[in-house]
Tab-separated table of C-alpha atoms in Angstrom:
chain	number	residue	atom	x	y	z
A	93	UNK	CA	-24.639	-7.322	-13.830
A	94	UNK	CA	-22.785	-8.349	-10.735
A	95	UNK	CA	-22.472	-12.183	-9.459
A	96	UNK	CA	-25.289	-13.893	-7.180
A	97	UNK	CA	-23.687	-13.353	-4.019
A	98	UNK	CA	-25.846	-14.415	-1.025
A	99	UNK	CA	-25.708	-12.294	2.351
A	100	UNK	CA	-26.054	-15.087	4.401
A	101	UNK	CA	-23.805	-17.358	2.708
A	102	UNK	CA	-21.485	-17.280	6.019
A	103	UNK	CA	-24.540	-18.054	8.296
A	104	UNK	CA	-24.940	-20.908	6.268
A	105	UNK	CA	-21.801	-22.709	6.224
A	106	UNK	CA	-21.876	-22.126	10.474
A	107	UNK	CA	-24.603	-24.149	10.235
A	108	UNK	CA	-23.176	-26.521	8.321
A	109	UNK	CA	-20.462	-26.952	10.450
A	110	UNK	CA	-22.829	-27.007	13.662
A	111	UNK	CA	-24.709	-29.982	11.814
A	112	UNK	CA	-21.884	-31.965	11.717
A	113	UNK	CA	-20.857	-31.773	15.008
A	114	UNK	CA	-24.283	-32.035	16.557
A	115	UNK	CA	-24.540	-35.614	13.689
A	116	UNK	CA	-21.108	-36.080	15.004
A	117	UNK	CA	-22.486	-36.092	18.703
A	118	UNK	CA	-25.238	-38.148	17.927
A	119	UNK	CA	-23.565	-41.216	16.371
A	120	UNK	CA	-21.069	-41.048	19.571
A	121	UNK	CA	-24.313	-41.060	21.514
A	122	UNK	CA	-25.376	-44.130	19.559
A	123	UNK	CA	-22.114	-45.813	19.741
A	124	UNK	CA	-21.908	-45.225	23.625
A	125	UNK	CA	-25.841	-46.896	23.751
A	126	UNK	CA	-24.610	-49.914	21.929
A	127	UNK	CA	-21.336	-50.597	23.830
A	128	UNK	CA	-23.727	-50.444	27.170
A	129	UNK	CA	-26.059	-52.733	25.469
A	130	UNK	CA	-23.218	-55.012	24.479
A	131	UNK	CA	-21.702	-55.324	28.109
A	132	UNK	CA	-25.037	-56.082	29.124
A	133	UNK	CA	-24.773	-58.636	26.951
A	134	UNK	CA	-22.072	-60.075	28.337
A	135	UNK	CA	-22.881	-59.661	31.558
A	136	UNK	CA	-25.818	-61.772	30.967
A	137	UNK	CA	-23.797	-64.361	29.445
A	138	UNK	CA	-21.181	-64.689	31.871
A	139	UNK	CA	-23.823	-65.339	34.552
A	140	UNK	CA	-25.575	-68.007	32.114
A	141	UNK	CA	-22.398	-69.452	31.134
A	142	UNK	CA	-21.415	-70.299	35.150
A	143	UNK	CA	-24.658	-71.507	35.880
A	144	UNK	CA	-24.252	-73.946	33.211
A	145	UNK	CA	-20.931	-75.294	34.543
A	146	UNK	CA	-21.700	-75.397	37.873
A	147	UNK	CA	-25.243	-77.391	36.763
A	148	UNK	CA	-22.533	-79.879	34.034
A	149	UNK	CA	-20.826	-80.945	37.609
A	150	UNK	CA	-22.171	-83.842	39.608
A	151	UNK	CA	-21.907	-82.415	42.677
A	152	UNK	CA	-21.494	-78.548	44.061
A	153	UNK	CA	-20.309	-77.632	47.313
A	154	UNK	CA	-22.343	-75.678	49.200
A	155	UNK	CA	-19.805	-72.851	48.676
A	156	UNK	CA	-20.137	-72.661	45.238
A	157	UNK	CA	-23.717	-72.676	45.400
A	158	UNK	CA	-23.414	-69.773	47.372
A	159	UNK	CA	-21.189	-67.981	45.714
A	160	UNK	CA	-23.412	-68.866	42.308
A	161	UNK	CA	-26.389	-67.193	44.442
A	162	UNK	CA	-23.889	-64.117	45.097
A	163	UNK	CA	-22.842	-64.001	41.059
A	164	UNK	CA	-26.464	-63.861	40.433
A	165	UNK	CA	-27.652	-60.872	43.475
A	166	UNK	CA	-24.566	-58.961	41.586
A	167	UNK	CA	-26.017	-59.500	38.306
A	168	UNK	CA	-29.389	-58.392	38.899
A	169	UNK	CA	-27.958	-55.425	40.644
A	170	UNK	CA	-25.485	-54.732	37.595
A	171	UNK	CA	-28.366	-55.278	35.044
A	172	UNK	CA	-30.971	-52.624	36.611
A	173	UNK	CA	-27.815	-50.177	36.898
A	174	UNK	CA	-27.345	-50.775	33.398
A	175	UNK	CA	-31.054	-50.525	32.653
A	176	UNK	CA	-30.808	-47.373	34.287
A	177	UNK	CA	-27.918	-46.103	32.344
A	178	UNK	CA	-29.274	-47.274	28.961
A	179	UNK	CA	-32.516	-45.077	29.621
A	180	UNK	CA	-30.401	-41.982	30.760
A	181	UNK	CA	-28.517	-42.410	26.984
A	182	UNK	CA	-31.719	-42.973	25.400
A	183	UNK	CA	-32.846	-39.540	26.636
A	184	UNK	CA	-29.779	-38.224	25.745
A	185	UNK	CA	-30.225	-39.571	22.621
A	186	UNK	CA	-34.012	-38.212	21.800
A	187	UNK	CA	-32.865	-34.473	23.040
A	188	UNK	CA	-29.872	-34.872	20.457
A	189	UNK	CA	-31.847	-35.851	17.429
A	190	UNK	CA	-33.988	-32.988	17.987
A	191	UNK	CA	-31.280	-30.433	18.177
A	192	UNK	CA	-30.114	-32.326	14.821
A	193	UNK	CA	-33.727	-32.049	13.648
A	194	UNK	CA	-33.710	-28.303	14.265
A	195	UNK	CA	-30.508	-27.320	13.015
A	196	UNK	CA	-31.669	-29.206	9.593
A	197	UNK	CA	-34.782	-27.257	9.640
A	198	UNK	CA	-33.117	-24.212	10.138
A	199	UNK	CA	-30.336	-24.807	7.416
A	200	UNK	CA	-33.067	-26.381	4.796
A	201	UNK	CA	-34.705	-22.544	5.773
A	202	UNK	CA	-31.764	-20.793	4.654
A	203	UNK	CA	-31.272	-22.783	1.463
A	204	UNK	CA	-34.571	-22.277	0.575
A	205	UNK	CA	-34.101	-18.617	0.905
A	206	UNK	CA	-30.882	-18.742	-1.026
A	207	UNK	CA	-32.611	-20.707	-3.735
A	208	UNK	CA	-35.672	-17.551	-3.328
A	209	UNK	CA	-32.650	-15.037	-4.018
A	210	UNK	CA	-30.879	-16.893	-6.836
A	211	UNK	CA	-34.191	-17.152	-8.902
A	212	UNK	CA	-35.062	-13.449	-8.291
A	213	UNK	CA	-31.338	-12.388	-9.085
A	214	UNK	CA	-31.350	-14.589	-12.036
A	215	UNK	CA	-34.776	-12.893	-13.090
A	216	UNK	CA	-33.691	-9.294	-12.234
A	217	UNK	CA	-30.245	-10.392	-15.006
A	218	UNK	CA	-32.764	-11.688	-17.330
A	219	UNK	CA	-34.488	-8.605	-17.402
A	220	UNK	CA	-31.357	-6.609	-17.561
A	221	UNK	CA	-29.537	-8.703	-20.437
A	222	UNK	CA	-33.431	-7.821	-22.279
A	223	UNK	CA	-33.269	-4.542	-21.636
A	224	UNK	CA	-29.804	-4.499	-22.878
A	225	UNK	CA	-30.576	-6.415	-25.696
A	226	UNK	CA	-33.790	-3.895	-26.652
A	227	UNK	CA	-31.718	-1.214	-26.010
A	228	UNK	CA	-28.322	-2.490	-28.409
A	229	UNK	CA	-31.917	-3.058	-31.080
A	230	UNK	CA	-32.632	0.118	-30.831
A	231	UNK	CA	-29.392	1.621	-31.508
A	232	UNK	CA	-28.598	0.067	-34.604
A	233	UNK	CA	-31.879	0.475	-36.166
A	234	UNK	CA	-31.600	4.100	-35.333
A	235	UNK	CA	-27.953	4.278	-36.505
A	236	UNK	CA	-29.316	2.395	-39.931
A	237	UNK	CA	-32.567	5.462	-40.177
């Protein structure tokens, strides 16, 4: 009886290594999403932080007013560009998980079919090492006759 030996054994381990690097894609995806969501963040707290000092000081100067109202326009501005950029990588995101989703399916597929060869293989032995078994009876009763 030869060894299980599955045809598509190769095919598999591709898509093994295409999982990976479409997982591997993902998290930098992810990773990428958060570090836009953490400058945003920031952004955000920067702006709150100097409107807090400027509002601690007894008096402002029309300047800095101004230039507080300017911080503030660029803010806004920055945050909708960010907004914008966070729901770009979010898309990017959803169209990544479902090539991830669809590689899995595919390799869970194959490994099912693997698992469908490697039970019939292991029944086509079973009936072999029987048969051989029947047959290495048969001998020695007849040799005994």
């Amino acid at each position: 009886m030869n060894a299980f030996q599955f045809r598509l054994a190769s095919v598999v381990r591709i898509r093994e290594m295409q999982l990976r690097r479409e997982e591997s894609a993902l998290e930098q995806l992810f990773a990428e999403k958060i570090r836009m969501e953490t400058d945003l963040e920031h952004l955000q707290q920067s702006v709150s932080e100097s409107w807090n000092t400027s509002k601690s000081r007894s008096t402002l100067l029309s300047s800095e007013v101004s230039a507080m109202s300017a911080l503030e326009e660029h803010s806004r501005r920055e945050r909708a560009r960010f907004r914008t950029r966070l729901t770009a990588q979010e898309d990017l995101i959803l169209k990544q998980r479902s090539v991830v989703v669809e590689i899995r399916r595919n390799l869970r597929l194959l490994e099912k079919l693997e698992l469908k060869r490697r039970q019939e293989w292991q029944l086509d032995a079973d009936r072999e090492l029987a048969a051989l078994l029947d047959d290495t009876t048969n001998a020695r009763r007849q040799t005994r006759a």
